[in-house]
Short mmCIF file of N, CA and C in Angstrom, two decimals:
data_model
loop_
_atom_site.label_atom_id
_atom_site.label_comp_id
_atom_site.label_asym_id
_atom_site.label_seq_id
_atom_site.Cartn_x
_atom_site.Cartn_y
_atom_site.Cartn_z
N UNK F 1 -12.35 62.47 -12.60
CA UNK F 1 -12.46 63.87 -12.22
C UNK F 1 -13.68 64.48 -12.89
N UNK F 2 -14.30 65.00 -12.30
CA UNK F 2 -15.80 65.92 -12.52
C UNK F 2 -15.28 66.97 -13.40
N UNK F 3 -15.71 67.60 -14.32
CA UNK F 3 -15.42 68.64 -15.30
C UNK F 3 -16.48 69.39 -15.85
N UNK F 4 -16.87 70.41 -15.32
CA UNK F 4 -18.12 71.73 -15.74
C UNK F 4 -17.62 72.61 -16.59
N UNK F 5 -18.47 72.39 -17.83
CA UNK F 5 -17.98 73.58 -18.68
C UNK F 5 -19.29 74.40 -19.32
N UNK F 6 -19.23 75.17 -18.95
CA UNK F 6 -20.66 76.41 -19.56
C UNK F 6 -19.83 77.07 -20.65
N UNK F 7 -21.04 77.32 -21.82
CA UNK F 7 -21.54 78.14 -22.84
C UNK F 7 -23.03 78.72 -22.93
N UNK F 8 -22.76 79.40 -23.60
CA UNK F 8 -23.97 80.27 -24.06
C UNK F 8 -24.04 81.70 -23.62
N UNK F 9 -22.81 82.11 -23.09
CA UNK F 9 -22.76 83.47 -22.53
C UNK F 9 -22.69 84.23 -23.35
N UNK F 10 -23.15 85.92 -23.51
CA UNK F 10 -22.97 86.94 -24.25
C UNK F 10 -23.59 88.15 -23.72
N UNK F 11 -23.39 88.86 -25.39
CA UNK F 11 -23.77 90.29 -24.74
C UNK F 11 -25.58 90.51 -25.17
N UNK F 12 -26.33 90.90 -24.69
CA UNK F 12 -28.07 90.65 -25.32
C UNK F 12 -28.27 92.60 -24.93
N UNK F 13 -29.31 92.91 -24.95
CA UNK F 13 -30.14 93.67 -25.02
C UNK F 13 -31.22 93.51 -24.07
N UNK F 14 -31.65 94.59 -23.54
CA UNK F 14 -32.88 94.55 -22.33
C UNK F 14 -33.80 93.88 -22.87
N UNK F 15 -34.29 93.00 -22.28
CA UNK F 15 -35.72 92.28 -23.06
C UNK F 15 -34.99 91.04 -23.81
N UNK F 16 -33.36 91.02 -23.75
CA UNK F 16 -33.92 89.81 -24.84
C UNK F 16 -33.65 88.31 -23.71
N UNK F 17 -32.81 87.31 -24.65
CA UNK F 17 -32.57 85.86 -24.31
C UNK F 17 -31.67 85.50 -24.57
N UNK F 18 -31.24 84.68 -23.64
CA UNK F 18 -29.95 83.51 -23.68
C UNK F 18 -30.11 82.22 -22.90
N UNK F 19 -29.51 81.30 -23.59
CA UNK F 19 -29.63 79.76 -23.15
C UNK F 19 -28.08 79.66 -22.89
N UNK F 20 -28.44 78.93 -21.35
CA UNK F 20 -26.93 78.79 -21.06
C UNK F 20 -26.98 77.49 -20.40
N UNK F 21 -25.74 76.68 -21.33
CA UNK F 21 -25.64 75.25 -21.10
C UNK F 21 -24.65 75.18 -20.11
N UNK F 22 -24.26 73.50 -19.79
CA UNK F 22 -23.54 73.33 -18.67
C UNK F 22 -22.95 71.73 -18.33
N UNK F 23 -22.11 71.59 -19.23
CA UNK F 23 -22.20 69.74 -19.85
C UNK F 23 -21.21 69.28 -18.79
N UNK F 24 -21.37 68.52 -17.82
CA UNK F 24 -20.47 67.79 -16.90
C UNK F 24 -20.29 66.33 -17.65
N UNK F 25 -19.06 66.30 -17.05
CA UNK F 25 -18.20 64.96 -17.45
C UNK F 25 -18.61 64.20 -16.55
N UNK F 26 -18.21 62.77 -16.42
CA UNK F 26 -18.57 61.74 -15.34
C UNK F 26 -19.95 60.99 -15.77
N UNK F 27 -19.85 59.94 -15.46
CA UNK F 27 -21.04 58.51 -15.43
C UNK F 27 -22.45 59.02 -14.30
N UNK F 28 -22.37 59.69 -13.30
CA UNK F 28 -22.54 59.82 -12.33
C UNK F 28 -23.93 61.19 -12.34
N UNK F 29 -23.88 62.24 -13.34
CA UNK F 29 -24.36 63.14 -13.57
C UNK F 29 -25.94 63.37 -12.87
N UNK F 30 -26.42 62.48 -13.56
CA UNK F 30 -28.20 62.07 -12.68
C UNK F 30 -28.59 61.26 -11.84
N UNK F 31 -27.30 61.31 -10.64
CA UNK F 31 -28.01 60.92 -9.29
C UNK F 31 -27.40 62.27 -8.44
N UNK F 32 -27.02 63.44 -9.38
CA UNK F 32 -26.98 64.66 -8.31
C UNK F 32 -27.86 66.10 -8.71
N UNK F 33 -27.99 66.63 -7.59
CA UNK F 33 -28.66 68.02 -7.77
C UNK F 33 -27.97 68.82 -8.29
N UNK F 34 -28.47 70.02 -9.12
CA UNK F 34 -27.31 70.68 -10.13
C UNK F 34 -27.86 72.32 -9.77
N UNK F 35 -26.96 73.24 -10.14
CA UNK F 35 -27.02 74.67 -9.28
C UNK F 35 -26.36 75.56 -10.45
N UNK F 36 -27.30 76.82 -10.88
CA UNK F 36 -26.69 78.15 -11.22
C UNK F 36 -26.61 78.92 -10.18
N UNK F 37 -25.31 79.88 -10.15
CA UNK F 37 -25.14 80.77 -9.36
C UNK F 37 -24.60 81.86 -10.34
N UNK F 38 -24.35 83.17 -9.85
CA UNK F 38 -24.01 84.26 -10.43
C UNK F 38 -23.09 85.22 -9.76
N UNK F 39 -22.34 85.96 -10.04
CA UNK F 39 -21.72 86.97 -9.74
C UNK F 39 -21.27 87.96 -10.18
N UNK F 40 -22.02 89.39 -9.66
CA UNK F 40 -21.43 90.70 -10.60
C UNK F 40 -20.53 91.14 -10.17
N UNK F 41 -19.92 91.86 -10.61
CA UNK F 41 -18.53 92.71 -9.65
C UNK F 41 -19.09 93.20 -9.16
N UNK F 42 -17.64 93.21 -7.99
CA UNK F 42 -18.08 94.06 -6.43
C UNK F 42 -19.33 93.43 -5.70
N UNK F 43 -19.95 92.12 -6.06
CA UNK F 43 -20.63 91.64 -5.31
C UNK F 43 -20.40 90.42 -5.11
N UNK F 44 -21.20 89.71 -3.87
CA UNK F 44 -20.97 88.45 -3.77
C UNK F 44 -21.81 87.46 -4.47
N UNK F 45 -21.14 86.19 -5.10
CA UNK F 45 -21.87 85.02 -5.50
C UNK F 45 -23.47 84.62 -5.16
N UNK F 46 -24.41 84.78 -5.86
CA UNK F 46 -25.78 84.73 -5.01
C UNK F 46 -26.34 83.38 -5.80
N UNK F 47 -27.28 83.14 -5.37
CA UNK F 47 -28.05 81.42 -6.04
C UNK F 47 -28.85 82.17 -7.21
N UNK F 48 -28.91 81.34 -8.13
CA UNK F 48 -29.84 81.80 -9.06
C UNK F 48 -31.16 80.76 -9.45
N UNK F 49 -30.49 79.17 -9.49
CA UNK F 49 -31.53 78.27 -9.57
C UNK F 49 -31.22 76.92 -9.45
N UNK F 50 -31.74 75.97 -8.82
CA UNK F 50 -31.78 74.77 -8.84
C UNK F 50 -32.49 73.40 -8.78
N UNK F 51 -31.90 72.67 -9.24
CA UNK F 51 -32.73 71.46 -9.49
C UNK F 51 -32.26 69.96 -8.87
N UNK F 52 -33.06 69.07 -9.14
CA UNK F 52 -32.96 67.92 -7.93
C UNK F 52 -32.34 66.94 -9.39
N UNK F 53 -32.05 65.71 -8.63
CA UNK F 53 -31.74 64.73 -9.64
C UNK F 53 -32.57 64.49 -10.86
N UNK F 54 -33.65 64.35 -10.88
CA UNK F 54 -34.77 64.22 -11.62
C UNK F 54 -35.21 65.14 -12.63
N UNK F 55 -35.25 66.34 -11.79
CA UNK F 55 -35.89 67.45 -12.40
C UNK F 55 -37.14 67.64 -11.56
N UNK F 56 -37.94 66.68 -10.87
CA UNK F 56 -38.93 66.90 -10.26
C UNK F 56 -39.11 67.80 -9.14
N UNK F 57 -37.93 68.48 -8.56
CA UNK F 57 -37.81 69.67 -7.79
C UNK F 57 -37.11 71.22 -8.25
N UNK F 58 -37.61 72.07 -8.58
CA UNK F 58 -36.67 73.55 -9.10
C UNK F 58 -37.02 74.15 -8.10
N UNK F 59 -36.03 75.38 -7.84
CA UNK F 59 -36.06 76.49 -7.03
C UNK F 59 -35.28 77.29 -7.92
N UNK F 60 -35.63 78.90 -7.48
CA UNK F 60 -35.55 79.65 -7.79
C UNK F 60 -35.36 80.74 -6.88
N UNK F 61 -34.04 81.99 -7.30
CA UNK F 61 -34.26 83.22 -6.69
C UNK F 61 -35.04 84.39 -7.27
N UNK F 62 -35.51 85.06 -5.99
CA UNK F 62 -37.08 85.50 -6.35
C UNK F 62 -36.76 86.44 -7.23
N UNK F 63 -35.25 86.91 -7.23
CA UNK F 63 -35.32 87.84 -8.65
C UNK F 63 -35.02 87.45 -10.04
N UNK F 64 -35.56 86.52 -9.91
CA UNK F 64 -35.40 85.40 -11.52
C UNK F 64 -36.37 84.76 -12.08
N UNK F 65 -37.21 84.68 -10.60
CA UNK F 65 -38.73 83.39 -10.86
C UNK F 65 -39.41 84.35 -11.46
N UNK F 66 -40.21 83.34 -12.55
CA UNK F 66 -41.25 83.85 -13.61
C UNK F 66 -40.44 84.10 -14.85
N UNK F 67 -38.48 84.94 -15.08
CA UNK F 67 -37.87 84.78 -15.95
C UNK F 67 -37.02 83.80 -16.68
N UNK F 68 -36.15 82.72 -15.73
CA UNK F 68 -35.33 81.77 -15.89
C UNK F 68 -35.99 80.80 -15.67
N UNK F 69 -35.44 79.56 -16.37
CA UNK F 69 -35.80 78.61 -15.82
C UNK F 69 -34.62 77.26 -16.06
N UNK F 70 -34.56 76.72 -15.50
CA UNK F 70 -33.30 75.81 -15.39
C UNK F 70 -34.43 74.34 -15.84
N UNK F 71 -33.25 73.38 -16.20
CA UNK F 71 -33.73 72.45 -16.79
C UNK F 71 -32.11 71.13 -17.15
N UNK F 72 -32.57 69.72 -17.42
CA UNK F 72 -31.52 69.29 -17.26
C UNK F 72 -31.84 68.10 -18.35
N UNK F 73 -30.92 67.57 -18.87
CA UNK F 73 -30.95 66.32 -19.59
C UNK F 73 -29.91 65.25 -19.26
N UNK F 74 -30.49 64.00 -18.24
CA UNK F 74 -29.46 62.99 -17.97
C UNK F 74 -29.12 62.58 -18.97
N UNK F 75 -29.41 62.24 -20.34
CA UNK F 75 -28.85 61.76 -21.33
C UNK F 75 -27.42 62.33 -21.85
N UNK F 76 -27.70 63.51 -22.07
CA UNK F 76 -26.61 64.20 -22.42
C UNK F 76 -25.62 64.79 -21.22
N UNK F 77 -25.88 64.93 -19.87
CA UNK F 77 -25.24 65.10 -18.75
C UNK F 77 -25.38 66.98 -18.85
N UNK F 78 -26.14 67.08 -19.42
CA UNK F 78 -26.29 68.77 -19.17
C UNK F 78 -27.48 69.50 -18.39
N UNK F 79 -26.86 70.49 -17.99
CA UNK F 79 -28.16 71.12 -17.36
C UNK F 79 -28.23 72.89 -18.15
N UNK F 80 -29.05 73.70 -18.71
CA UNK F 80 -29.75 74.51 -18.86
C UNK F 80 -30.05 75.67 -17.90
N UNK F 81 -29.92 76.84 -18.49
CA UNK F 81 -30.74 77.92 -18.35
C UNK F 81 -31.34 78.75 -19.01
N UNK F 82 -32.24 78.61 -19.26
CA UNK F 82 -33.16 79.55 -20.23
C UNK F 82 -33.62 80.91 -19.65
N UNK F 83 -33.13 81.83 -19.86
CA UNK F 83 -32.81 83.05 -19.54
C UNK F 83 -33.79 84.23 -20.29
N UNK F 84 -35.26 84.51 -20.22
CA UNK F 84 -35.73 85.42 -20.48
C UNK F 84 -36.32 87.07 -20.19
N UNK F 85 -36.70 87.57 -20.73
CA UNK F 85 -36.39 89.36 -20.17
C UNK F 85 -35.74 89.61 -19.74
N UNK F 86 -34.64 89.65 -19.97
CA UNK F 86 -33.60 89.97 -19.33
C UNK F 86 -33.13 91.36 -19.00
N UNK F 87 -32.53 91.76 -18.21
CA UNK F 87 -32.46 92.94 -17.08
C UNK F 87 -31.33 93.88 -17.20
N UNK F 88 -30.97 94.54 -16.90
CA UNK F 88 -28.83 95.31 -16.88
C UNK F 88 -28.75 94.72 -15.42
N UNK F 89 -29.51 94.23 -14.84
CA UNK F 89 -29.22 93.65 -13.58
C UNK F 89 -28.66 92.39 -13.30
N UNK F 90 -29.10 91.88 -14.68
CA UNK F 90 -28.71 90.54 -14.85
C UNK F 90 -27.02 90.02 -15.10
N UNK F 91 -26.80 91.18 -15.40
CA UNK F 91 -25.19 91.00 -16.06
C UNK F 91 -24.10 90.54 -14.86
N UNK F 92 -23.74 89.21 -14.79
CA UNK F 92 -22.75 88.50 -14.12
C UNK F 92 -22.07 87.38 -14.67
N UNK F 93 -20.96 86.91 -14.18
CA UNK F 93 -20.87 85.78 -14.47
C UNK F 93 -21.78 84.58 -14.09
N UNK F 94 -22.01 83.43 -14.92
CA UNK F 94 -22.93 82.64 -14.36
C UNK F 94 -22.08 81.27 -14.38
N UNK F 95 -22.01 80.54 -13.02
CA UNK F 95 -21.49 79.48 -13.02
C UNK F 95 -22.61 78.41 -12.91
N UNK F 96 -22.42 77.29 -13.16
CA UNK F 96 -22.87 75.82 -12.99
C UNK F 96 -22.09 75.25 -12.26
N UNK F 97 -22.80 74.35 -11.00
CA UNK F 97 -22.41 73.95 -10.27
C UNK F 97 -23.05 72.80 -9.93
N UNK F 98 -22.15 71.43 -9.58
CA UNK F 98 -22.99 69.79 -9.13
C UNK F 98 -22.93 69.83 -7.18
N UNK F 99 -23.64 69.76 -6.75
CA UNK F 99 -24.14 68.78 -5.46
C UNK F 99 -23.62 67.99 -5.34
N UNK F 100 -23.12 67.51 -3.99
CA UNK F 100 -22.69 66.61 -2.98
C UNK F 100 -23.73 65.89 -3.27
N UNK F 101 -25.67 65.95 -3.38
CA UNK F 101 -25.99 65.32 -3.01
C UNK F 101 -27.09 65.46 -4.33
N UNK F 102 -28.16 63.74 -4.08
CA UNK F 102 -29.08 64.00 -5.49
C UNK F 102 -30.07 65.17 -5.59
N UNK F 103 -30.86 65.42 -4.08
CA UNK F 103 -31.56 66.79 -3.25
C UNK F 103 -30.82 67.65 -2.34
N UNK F 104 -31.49 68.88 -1.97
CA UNK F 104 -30.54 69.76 -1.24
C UNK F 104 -32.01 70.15 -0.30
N UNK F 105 -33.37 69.78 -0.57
CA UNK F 105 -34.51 70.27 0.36
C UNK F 105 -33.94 71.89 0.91
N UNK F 106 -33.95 72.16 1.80
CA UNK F 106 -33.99 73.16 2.08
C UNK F 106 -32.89 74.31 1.84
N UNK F 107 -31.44 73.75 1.25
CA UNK F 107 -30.44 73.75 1.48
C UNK F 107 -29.74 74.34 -0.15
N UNK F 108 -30.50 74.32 -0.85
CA UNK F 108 -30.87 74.42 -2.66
C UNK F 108 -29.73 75.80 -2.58
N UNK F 109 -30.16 76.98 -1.94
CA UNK F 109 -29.70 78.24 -2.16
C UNK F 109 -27.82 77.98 -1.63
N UNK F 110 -27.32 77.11 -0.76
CA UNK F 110 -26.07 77.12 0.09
C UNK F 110 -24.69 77.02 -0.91
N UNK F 111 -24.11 77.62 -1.45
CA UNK F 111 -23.12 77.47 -2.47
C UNK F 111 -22.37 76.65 -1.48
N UNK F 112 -21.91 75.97 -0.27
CA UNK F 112 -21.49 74.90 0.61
C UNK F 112 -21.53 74.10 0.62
N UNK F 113 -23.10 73.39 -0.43
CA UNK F 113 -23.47 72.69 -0.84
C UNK F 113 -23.30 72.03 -1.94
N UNK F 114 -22.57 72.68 -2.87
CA UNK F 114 -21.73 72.78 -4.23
C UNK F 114 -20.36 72.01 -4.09
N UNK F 115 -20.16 71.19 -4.87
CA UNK F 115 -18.55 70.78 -4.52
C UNK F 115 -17.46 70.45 -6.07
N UNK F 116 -18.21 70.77 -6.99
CA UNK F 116 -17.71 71.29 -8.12
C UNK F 116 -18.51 72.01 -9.08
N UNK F 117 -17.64 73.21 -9.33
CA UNK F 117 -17.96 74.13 -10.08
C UNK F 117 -17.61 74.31 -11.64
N UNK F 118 -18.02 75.16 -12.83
CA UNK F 118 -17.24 75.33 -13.62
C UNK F 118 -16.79 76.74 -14.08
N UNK F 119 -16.34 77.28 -14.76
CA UNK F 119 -14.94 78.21 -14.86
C UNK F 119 -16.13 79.55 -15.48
N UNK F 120 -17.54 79.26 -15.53
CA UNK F 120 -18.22 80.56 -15.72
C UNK F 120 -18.23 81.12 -17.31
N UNK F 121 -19.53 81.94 -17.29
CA UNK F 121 -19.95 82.68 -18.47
C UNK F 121 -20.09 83.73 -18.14
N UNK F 122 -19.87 84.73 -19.27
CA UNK F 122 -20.00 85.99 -19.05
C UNK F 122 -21.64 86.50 -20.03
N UNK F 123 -22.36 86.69 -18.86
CA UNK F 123 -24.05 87.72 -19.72
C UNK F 123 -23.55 89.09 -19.37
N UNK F 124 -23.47 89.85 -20.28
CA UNK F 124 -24.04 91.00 -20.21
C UNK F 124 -25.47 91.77 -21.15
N UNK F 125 -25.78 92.48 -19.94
CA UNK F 125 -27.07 92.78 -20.71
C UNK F 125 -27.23 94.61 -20.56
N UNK F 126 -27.40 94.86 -21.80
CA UNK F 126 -27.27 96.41 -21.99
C UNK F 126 -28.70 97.22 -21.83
N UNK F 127 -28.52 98.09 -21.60
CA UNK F 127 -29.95 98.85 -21.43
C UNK F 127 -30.20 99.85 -22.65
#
């Protein structure tokens, strides 16, 4: 059984930083594409960033690129978010999520595409 568990959530300040990890269980970890997503209340789940098996592919949503950046280590089976300037906009839960598949090409943003998730962090960020 696949098992996602994120840390690194909290409460920060406009401008500051948080690193948010995301350690999956399983042998299997780096032959799949790996996915942050987010959700504030009262809204729906949106993509925040993703990456290919390798690392040699990231995407990004455009209200993140240039601040976040996702990142992964097959060794340790984790994947990363490095979370800078941060916003009051920013404040959601943030899940980690593994791929069906090792790439998603065009398909990166599709939470459909996701087929295990983990149980989420809470950022809040104060103004």
């Amino acid at each position: 059984q696949v098992q996602l568990v994120e840390s690194g959530g909290g409460l920060v300040q406009a401008g500051g930083s948080l690193r948010l990890s995301c350690a999956v269980s399983g042998r299997t970890f780096s032959s799949y594409a790996m996915g942050w997503f987010r959700q504030a209340p009262g809204r729906e789940r949106e993509f925040v960033a993703a990456i290919n098996w390798s690392g040699s592919r990231i995407y990004y949503a455009d209200s993140v690129k240039g601040r976040f950046t996702i990142s992964r280590d097959n060794v340790k089976n984790t994947v990363f978010l490095q979370m800078n300037s941060l916003k009051p906009e920013d404040t959601a839960v943030y899940y980690c999520a593994r791929a069906g598949r090792s790439a998603l090409q065009d398909q990166y943003s599709n939470s459909d595409e996701y087929n295990y998730w983990g149980q989420g962090t809470q950022v809040t960020v104060s103004s």
